[in-house]
PDB file of C-alpha atoms in Angstrom:
ATOM      1  CA  MET A   1     -14.341   8.735   5.078  1.00  0.00           C
ATOM      2  CA  GLU A   2     -16.368   6.295   2.717  1.00  0.00           C
ATOM      3  CA  GLU A   3     -18.230   3.721   4.637  1.00  0.00           C
ATOM      4  CA  THR A   4     -16.377   0.672   3.514  1.00  0.00           C
ATOM      5  CA  HIS A   5     -13.147   2.387   4.582  1.00  0.00           C
ATOM      6  CA  GLN A   6     -14.732   3.133   7.765  1.00  0.00           C
ATOM      7  CA  ILE A   7     -15.802  -0.549   8.576  1.00  0.00           C
ATOM      8  CA  ALA A   8     -12.219  -1.497   7.509  1.00  0.00           C
ATOM      9  CA  VAL A   9     -10.830   0.890  10.147  1.00  0.00           C
ATOM     10  CA  THR A  10     -13.107  -0.342  12.784  1.00  0.00           C
ATOM     11  CA  GLN A  11     -12.424  -4.314  11.992  1.00  0.00           C
ATOM     12  CA  MET A  12      -8.690  -3.220  11.933  1.00  0.00           C
ATOM     13  CA  ARG A  13      -8.883  -1.500  15.219  1.00  0.00           C
ATOM     14  CA  LYS A  14     -10.433  -4.873  16.738  1.00  0.00           C
ATOM     15  CA  SER A  15      -7.670  -7.079  15.391  1.00  0.00           C
ATOM     16  CA  VAL A  16      -5.194  -4.916  16.905  1.00  0.00           C
ATOM     17  CA  GLU A  17      -7.012  -5.392  20.524  1.00  0.00           C
ATOM     18  CA  LYS A  18      -7.089  -9.285  19.485  1.00  0.00           C
ATOM     19  CA  LEU A  19      -3.149  -8.821  19.156  1.00  0.00           C
ATOM     20  CA  GLY A  20      -2.767  -7.869  22.268  1.00  0.00           C
ATOM     21  CA  SER A  21      -2.221  -4.099  21.465  1.00  0.00           C
ATOM     22  CA  SER A  22      -4.271  -0.910  21.036  1.00  0.00           C
ATOM     23  CA  THR A  23      -5.109   1.824  18.436  1.00  0.00           C
ATOM     24  CA  GLU A  24      -6.400   4.204  21.134  1.00  0.00           C
ATOM     25  CA  ASN A  25      -4.237   7.059  20.595  1.00  0.00           C
ATOM     26  CA  TYR A  26      -4.082   6.878  16.470  1.00  0.00           C
ATOM     27  CA  SER A  27      -6.243   8.504  14.080  1.00  0.00           C
ATOM     28  CA  ASP A  28      -8.319   7.023  11.359  1.00  0.00           C
ATOM     29  CA  ALA A  29      -5.923   8.794   8.841  1.00  0.00           C
ATOM     30  CA  THR A  30      -3.025   6.529  10.312  1.00  0.00           C
ATOM     31  CA  ILE A  31      -4.962   3.467  10.358  1.00  0.00           C
ATOM     32  CA  MET A  32      -5.854   3.879   6.962  1.00  0.00           C
ATOM     33  CA  ARG A  33      -2.149   4.045   5.820  1.00  0.00           C
ATOM     34  CA  PHE A  34      -1.506   0.548   7.118  1.00  0.00           C
ATOM     35  CA  LEU A  35      -4.809  -0.843   5.587  1.00  0.00           C
ATOM     36  CA  ILE A  36      -3.792   0.798   2.016  1.00  0.00           C
ATOM     37  CA  ALA A  37      -0.227  -0.998   2.478  1.00  0.00           C
ATOM     38  CA  ARG A  38      -1.976  -4.273   3.216  1.00  0.00           C
ATOM     39  CA  SER A  39      -4.642  -3.821   0.190  1.00  0.00           C
ATOM     40  CA  MET A  40      -7.491  -2.806   2.715  1.00  0.00           C
ATOM     41  CA  ASP A  41      -6.993  -6.328   4.737  1.00  0.00           C
ATOM     42  CA  PRO A  42      -7.777  -5.677   8.286  1.00  0.00           C
ATOM     43  CA  GLU A  43      -5.932  -8.612   9.836  1.00  0.00           C
ATOM     44  CA  LYS A  44      -2.874  -8.254   7.653  1.00  0.00           C
ATOM     45  CA  ALA A  45      -2.750  -4.371   8.378  1.00  0.00           C
ATOM     46  CA  ALA A  46      -3.254  -5.206  11.982  1.00  0.00           C
ATOM     47  CA  LYS A  47      -0.239  -7.337  12.216  1.00  0.00           C
ATOM     48  CA  MET A  48       1.860  -4.839  10.315  1.00  0.00           C
ATOM     49  CA  PHE A  49       0.656  -2.065  12.761  1.00  0.00           C
ATOM     50  CA  VAL A  50       1.568  -4.261  15.943  1.00  0.00           C
ATOM     51  CA  GLN A  51       4.900  -4.883  14.320  1.00  0.00           C
ATOM     52  CA  TRP A  52       5.310  -1.184  13.717  1.00  0.00           C
ATOM     53  CA  GLN A  53       4.531  -0.480  17.173  1.00  0.00           C
ATOM     54  CA  LYS A  54       7.150  -3.081  18.751  1.00  0.00           C
ATOM     55  CA  TRP A  55       9.720  -1.679  16.431  1.00  0.00           C
ATOM     56  CA  ARG A  56       9.069   1.762  17.244  1.00  0.00           C
ATOM     57  CA  SER A  57       9.404   1.222  20.846  1.00  0.00           C
ATOM     58  CA  ALA A  58      12.383  -1.088  20.561  1.00  0.00           C
ATOM     59  CA  PHE A  59      14.407   1.271  18.030  1.00  0.00           C
ATOM     60  CA  VAL A  60      12.885   4.594  19.013  1.00  0.00           C
ATOM     61  CA  PRO A  61      12.220   4.319  22.902  1.00  0.00           C
ATOM     62  CA  ASN A  62      12.461   8.109  23.451  1.00  0.00           C
ATOM     63  CA  GLY A  63       9.901   9.043  20.603  1.00  0.00           C
ATOM     64  CA  SER A  64      12.882  10.401  18.526  1.00  0.00           C
ATOM     65  CA  ILE A  65      16.531  10.149  17.565  1.00  0.00           C
ATOM     66  CA  SER A  66      18.373  13.417  18.155  1.00  0.00           C
ATOM     67  CA  ASP A  67      20.930  15.153  15.923  1.00  0.00           C
ATOM     68  CA  SER A  68      23.566  14.087  18.480  1.00  0.00           C
ATOM     69  CA  GLU A  69      22.878  10.360  17.840  1.00  0.00           C
ATOM     70  CA  VAL A  70      23.525  10.630  14.107  1.00  0.00           C
ATOM     71  CA  GLN A  71      26.089  13.490  14.144  1.00  0.00           C
ATOM     72  CA  PRO A  72      28.750  11.675  11.495  1.00  0.00           C
ATOM     73  CA  GLU A  73      25.828  11.668   9.154  1.00  0.00           C
ATOM     74  CA  LEU A  74      24.656  15.129   9.578  1.00  0.00           C
ATOM     75  CA  GLU A  75      28.168  16.486   9.310  1.00  0.00           C
ATOM     76  CA  THR A  76      28.312  15.223   5.619  1.00  0.00           C
ATOM     77  CA  ARG A  77      25.306  17.768   4.648  1.00  0.00           C
ATOM     78  CA  LYS A  78      24.155  15.148   2.200  1.00  0.00           C
ATOM     79  CA  ILE A  79      20.316  15.448   3.130  1.00  0.00           C
ATOM     80  CA  TYR A  80      18.263  18.649   2.480  1.00  0.00           C
ATOM     81  CA  LEU A  81      14.709  19.442   3.841  1.00  0.00           C
ATOM     82  CA  GLN A  82      12.714  22.043   1.912  1.00  0.00           C
ATOM     83  CA  SER A  83       9.269  23.621   2.330  1.00  0.00           C
ATOM     84  CA  LEU A  84       6.098  22.042   1.279  1.00  0.00           C
ATOM     85  CA  THR A  85       5.125  21.553  -2.310  1.00  0.00           C
ATOM     86  CA  LYS A  86       1.901  22.578  -3.862  1.00  0.00           C
ATOM     87  CA  GLU A  87       0.052  19.438  -2.392  1.00  0.00           C
ATOM     88  CA  GLY A  88       1.524  20.267   1.057  1.00  0.00           C
ATOM     89  CA  HIS A  89       4.565  17.718   0.942  1.00  0.00           C
ATOM     90  CA  PRO A  90       7.739  18.680   2.380  1.00  0.00           C
ATOM     91  CA  ILE A  91      10.640  17.921  -0.026  1.00  0.00           C
ATOM     92  CA  LEU A  92      13.481  15.622   1.100  1.00  0.00           C
ATOM     93  CA  ILE A  93      16.493  16.165  -1.110  1.00  0.00           C
ATOM     94  CA  ILE A  94      19.521  13.309  -0.874  1.00  0.00           C
ATOM     95  CA  LYS A  95      22.748  14.242  -2.673  1.00  0.00           C
ATOM     96  CA  GLY A  96      24.486  10.675  -3.524  1.00  0.00           C
ATOM     97  CA  SER A  97      27.855  12.426  -4.309  1.00  0.00           C
ATOM     98  CA  LYS A  98      27.949  13.293  -0.690  1.00  0.00           C
ATOM     99  CA  HIS A  99      27.217  10.115   0.565  1.00  0.00           C
ATOM    100  CA  TYR A 100      29.543   7.233   1.498  1.00  0.00           C
ATOM    101  CA  PRO A 101      28.480   3.567   2.720  1.00  0.00           C
ATOM    102  CA  SER A 102      28.358   3.925   6.576  1.00  0.00           C
ATOM    103  CA  LYS A 103      30.770   1.452   8.650  1.00  0.00           C
ATOM    104  CA  ASP A 104      28.213   1.682  11.376  1.00  0.00           C
ATOM    105  CA  HIS A 105      25.077   0.149  10.008  1.00  0.00           C
ATOM    106  CA  LEU A 106      23.128   0.793  13.270  1.00  0.00           C
ATOM    107  CA  GLN A 107      23.900   4.613  13.194  1.00  0.00           C
ATOM    108  CA  PHE A 108      22.863   4.422   9.613  1.00  0.00           C
ATOM    109  CA  LYS A 109      19.511   2.923  10.435  1.00  0.00           C
ATOM    110  CA  LYS A 110      19.136   5.543  13.027  1.00  0.00           C
ATOM    111  CA  PHE A 111      19.961   8.260  10.739  1.00  0.00           C
ATOM    112  CA  VAL A 112      17.087   6.898   8.184  1.00  0.00           C
ATOM    113  CA  VAL A 113      14.653   7.142  11.354  1.00  0.00           C
ATOM    114  CA  HIS A 114      15.831  10.421  11.937  1.00  0.00           C
ATOM    115  CA  LEU A 115      15.584  12.092   8.711  1.00  0.00           C
ATOM    116  CA  LEU A 116      12.064  10.387   7.868  1.00  0.00           C
ATOM    117  CA  ASP A 117      10.506  11.475  11.238  1.00  0.00           C
ATOM    118  CA  LYS A 118      11.922  14.848  10.916  1.00  0.00           C
ATOM    119  CA  THR A 119      10.612  15.220   7.236  1.00  0.00           C
ATOM    120  CA  ILE A 120       7.124  14.046   7.884  1.00  0.00           C
ATOM    121  CA  ALA A 121       6.917  16.262  11.067  1.00  0.00           C
ATOM    122  CA  SER A 122       7.947  19.334   9.025  1.00  0.00           C
ATOM    123  CA  SER A 123       4.340  19.160   7.428  1.00  0.00           C
ATOM    124  CA  PHE A 124       2.558  18.988  10.563  1.00  0.00           C
ATOM    125  CA  LYS A 125       0.325  21.912  10.916  1.00  0.00           C
ATOM    126  CA  GLY A 126       0.276  22.139  14.743  1.00  0.00           C
ATOM    127  CA  ARG A 127      -0.441  18.566  15.051  1.00  0.00           C
ATOM    128  CA  GLU A 128      -0.029  15.372  13.303  1.00  0.00           C
ATOM    129  CA  ILE A 129      -3.189  13.921  11.133  1.00  0.00           C
ATOM    130  CA  GLY A 130      -1.524  10.868  10.331  1.00  0.00           C
ATOM    131  CA  ASN A 131      -1.832  10.891   6.402  1.00  0.00           C
ATOM    132  CA  GLU A 132       0.887  13.094   5.680  1.00  0.00           C
ATOM    133  CA  LYS A 133       3.371  12.240   2.826  1.00  0.00           C
ATOM    134  CA  LEU A 134       6.920  13.314   1.599  1.00  0.00           C
ATOM    135  CA  ILE A 135       8.518  13.758  -1.666  1.00  0.00           C
ATOM    136  CA  GLY A 136      11.854  12.422  -1.929  1.00  0.00           C
ATOM    137  CA  ILE A 137      14.636  13.589  -4.623  1.00  0.00           C
ATOM    138  CA  LEU A 138      17.597  11.362  -5.084  1.00  0.00           C
ATOM    139  CA  ASP A 139      20.212  13.352  -6.855  1.00  0.00           C
ATOM    140  CA  LEU A 140      22.846  11.023  -8.349  1.00  0.00           C
ATOM    141  CA  GLN A 141      24.858  13.836 -10.294  1.00  0.00           C
ATOM    142  CA  GLN A 142      28.600  13.416  -9.963  1.00  0.00           C
ATOM    143  CA  ILE A 143      28.517  10.086  -8.008  1.00  0.00           C
ATOM    144  CA  THR A 144      31.294   7.575  -8.428  1.00  0.00           C
ATOM    145  CA  TYR A 145      31.859   4.068  -7.321  1.00  0.00           C
ATOM    146  CA  ARG A 146      32.744   5.037  -3.967  1.00  0.00           C
ATOM    147  CA  ASN A 147      29.494   6.616  -3.379  1.00  0.00           C
ATOM    148  CA  ILE A 148      27.574   3.540  -4.602  1.00  0.00           C
ATOM    149  CA  ASP A 149      25.546   2.168  -1.439  1.00  0.00           C
ATOM    150  CA  ALA A 150      23.233  -0.673  -2.287  1.00  0.00           C
ATOM    151  CA  ARG A 151      22.684  -1.847   1.158  1.00  0.00           C
ATOM    152  CA  GLY A 152      21.966   1.826   2.340  1.00  0.00           C
ATOM    153  CA  LEU A 153      19.532   2.280  -0.550  1.00  0.00           C
ATOM    154  CA  ILE A 154      17.553  -1.025   0.407  1.00  0.00           C
ATOM    155  CA  THR A 155      17.629  -0.317   3.963  1.00  0.00           C
ATOM    156  CA  GLY A 156      16.030   3.030   3.382  1.00  0.00           C
ATOM    157  CA  PHE A 157      13.389   1.667   1.107  1.00  0.00           C
ATOM    158  CA  GLN A 158      12.586  -1.431   3.596  1.00  0.00           C
ATOM    159  CA  PHE A 159      12.334   1.072   6.514  1.00  0.00           C
ATOM    160  CA  LEU A 160       9.806   3.188   4.221  1.00  0.00           C
ATOM    161  CA  GLN A 161       7.657   0.017   3.189  1.00  0.00           C
ATOM    162  CA  ALA A 162       7.712  -1.793   6.891  1.00  0.00           C
ATOM    163  CA  TYR A 163       7.535   1.383   9.339  1.00  0.00           C
ATOM    164  CA  TYR A 164       6.324   4.192   7.187  1.00  0.00           C
ATOM    165  CA  PRO A 165       3.627   2.845   5.001  1.00  0.00           C
ATOM    166  CA  GLU A 166       2.079   5.061   2.627  1.00  0.00           C
ATOM    167  CA  ARG A 167       4.310   8.019   3.762  1.00  0.00           C
ATOM    168  CA  LEU A 168       6.175   8.402   0.117  1.00  0.00           C
ATOM    169  CA  ALA A 169       4.062  10.148  -2.325  1.00  0.00           C
ATOM    170  CA  LYS A 170       6.750  10.023  -4.937  1.00  0.00           C
ATOM    171  CA  LEU A 171      10.552   9.766  -5.366  1.00  0.00           C
ATOM    172  CA  PHE A 172      12.292  11.410  -8.443  1.00  0.00           C
ATOM    173  CA  ILE A 173      15.765  10.131  -9.400  1.00  0.00           C
ATOM    174  CA  LEU A 174      17.854  12.781 -10.950  1.00  0.00           C
ATOM    175  CA  HIS A 175      20.857  12.264 -13.183  1.00  0.00           C
ATOM    176  CA  MET A 176      21.079   8.413 -13.107  1.00  0.00           C
ATOM    177  CA  PRO A 177      24.491   7.616 -14.707  1.00  0.00           C
ATOM    178  CA  ARG A 178      24.942   4.708 -16.746  1.00  0.00           C
ATOM    179  CA  PHE A 179      27.096   2.543 -14.331  1.00  0.00           C
ATOM    180  CA  PHE A 180      24.043   2.883 -11.747  1.00  0.00           C
ATOM    181  CA  VAL A 181      21.585   1.095 -13.756  1.00  0.00           C
ATOM    182  CA  ALA A 182      22.691  -2.288 -12.870  1.00  0.00           C
ATOM    183  CA  VAL A 183      22.618  -1.119  -9.065  1.00  0.00           C
ATOM    184  CA  TRP A 184      19.237   0.349  -9.461  1.00  0.00           C
ATOM    185  CA  LYS A 185      17.965  -2.804 -11.029  1.00  0.00           C
ATOM    186  CA  MET A 186      19.370  -4.994  -7.896  1.00  0.00           C
ATOM    187  CA  VAL A 187      17.833  -2.643  -5.432  1.00  0.00           C
ATOM    188  CA  SER A 188      14.372  -2.687  -7.344  1.00  0.00           C
ATOM    189  CA  ARG A 189      14.095  -6.310  -6.654  1.00  0.00           C
ATOM    190  CA  PHE A 190      13.627  -5.483  -2.965  1.00  0.00           C
ATOM    191  CA  LEU A 191      11.045  -2.992  -3.532  1.00  0.00           C
ATOM    192  CA  GLU A 192       7.066  -3.467  -3.441  1.00  0.00           C
ATOM    193  CA  LYS A 193       5.198  -3.086  -6.587  1.00  0.00           C
ATOM    194  CA  ALA A 194       3.283   0.086  -4.971  1.00  0.00           C
ATOM    195  CA  THR A 195       6.608   1.481  -4.064  1.00  0.00           C
ATOM    196  CA  LEU A 196       8.244   1.150  -7.592  1.00  0.00           C
ATOM    197  CA  GLU A 197       4.944   2.809  -9.013  1.00  0.00           C
ATOM    198  CA  LYS A 198       5.795   5.841  -6.892  1.00  0.00           C
ATOM    199  CA  ILE A 199       9.264   6.286  -8.413  1.00  0.00           C
ATOM    200  CA  VAL A 200      10.168   8.355 -11.391  1.00  0.00           C
ATOM    201  CA  ILE A 201      13.570   8.402 -12.729  1.00  0.00           C
ATOM    202  CA  VAL A 202      13.891  11.832 -14.754  1.00  0.00           C
ATOM    203  CA  SER A 203      15.816  11.212 -18.101  1.00  0.00           C
ATOM    204  CA  ASN A 204      14.705  13.900 -20.560  1.00  0.00           C
ATOM    205  CA  GLU A 205      13.274  17.134 -20.982  1.00  0.00           C
ATOM    206  CA  GLU A 206       9.729  16.492 -20.535  1.00  0.00           C
ATOM    207  CA  GLU A 207      10.191  14.569 -17.342  1.00  0.00           C
ATOM    208  CA  ARG A 208      12.154  17.299 -16.146  1.00  0.00           C
ATOM    209  CA  ILE A 209       9.634  19.811 -16.868  1.00  0.00           C
ATOM    210  CA  ASN A 210       7.065  17.742 -15.282  1.00  0.00           C
ATOM    211  CA  PHE A 211       9.071  17.289 -12.069  1.00  0.00           C
ATOM    212  CA  ILE A 212       9.333  20.908 -11.703  1.00  0.00           C
ATOM    213  CA  LYS A 213       5.771  21.713 -12.429  1.00  0.00           C
ATOM    214  CA  GLU A 214       4.481  18.671  -9.843  1.00  0.00           C
ATOM    215  CA  ILE A 215       6.708  20.177  -7.197  1.00  0.00           C
ATOM    216  CA  GLY A 216       6.369  23.918  -7.866  1.00  0.00           C
ATOM    217  CA  GLU A 217       9.096  26.520  -8.205  1.00  0.00           C
ATOM    218  CA  GLU A 218       8.609  28.146  -5.128  1.00  0.00           C
ATOM    219  CA  ALA A 219       9.670  25.038  -3.066  1.00  0.00           C
ATOM    220  CA  LEU A 220      12.313  23.559  -5.473  1.00  0.00           C
ATOM    221  CA  PRO A 221      15.970  24.724  -5.216  1.00  0.00           C
ATOM    222  CA  GLU A 222      17.436  27.013  -7.946  1.00  0.00           C
ATOM    223  CA  GLU A 223      19.788  23.983  -9.054  1.00  0.00           C
ATOM    224  CA  TYR A 224      16.849  21.768  -9.941  1.00  0.00           C
ATOM    225  CA  GLY A 225      15.024  24.910 -11.733  1.00  0.00           C
ATOM    226  CA  GLY A 226      13.129  26.325  -8.922  1.00  0.00           C
ATOM    227  CA  GLN A 227      13.585  29.371  -6.649  1.00  0.00           C
ATOM    228  CA  ALA A 228      14.491  28.089  -3.581  1.00  0.00           C
ATOM    229  CA  LYS A 229      17.990  27.869  -1.542  1.00  0.00           C
ATOM    230  CA  LEU A 230      18.876  24.371  -0.408  1.00  0.00           C
ATOM    231  CA  VAL A 231      18.534  23.920   3.351  1.00  0.00           C
ATOM    232  CA  ALA A 232      20.519  21.390   5.028  1.00  0.00           C
ATOM    233  CA  LEU A 233      18.495  18.967   7.440  1.00  0.00           C
ATOM    234  CA  GLN A 234      19.876  19.874  10.741  1.00  0.00           C
ATOM    235  CA  ASP A 235      19.334  23.561   9.759  1.00  0.00           C
ATOM    236  CA  VAL A 236      15.601  23.064   9.766  1.00  0.00           C
ATOM    237  CA  VAL A 237      13.939  24.518  13.039  1.00  0.00           C
ATOM    238  CA  MET A 238      10.890  22.457  13.729  1.00  0.00           C
ATOM    239  CA  PRO A 239       7.504  24.361  14.626  1.00  0.00           C
ATOM    240  CA  GLN A 240       6.081  23.639  18.270  1.00  0.00           C
ATOM    241  CA  LEU A 241       3.589  20.782  18.021  1.00  0.00           C
ATOM    242  CA  GLU A 242       0.057  20.855  20.135  1.00  0.00           C
ATOM    243  CA  GLN A 243       0.032  17.910  22.710  1.00  0.00           C
ATOM    244  CA  GLY A 244      -1.459  14.471  21.611  1.00  0.00           C
ATOM    245  CA  GLY A 245      -0.324  12.410  18.446  1.00  0.00           C
ATOM    246  CA  CYS A 246      -1.698  10.264  16.100  1.00  0.00           C
TER     247      CYS A 246
END
């Protein structure tokens, strides 16, 4: 780690302590994610980190959201979790045509946490390093007006930005219909510049080829130009992790 980064990490750890919390069980890689998300400002990053800790302990008191807590959302089989890309990022696929706005918004929030936690954990090699990222694919093929859920999209992005800083490597949006453009413009207003810069709307053949190349054919499902089979989120068996976290 560069000397300037190490100094910022040390300063942030001290700032967290001043706020009455601790970074003792968290790696430098984890601390760096919060620093990057707050433009390397140790005090702002410390506030974000402490807010994240408080949210995590309140919203996920058991450390994870179990399948049974979000069963109705899982039953739609709209989320898929593939193996790692060439860069080592897990691939999270969302099929918009299988999604309908949830009547239970609290359960939907739990589902967002469940799918993000499981996706990120699927890239751990024995234990968490702290800088793991995911690749997202939002497939809007065959969506109708009944599938549109601006509130749900905004919730997902807000969770990523507030509680999973620097966990998103890139998000590819496929098959965006014309009627969805206005919805996307509205949703985009809630996104930070750093998030928007990681989103690619695949709209022509050149972009499609680059999309396949970036992810890699071995990990990408066949219907998107790859060689893999789609695997539903709940069908993915997680590897046993070593004791200790980041």
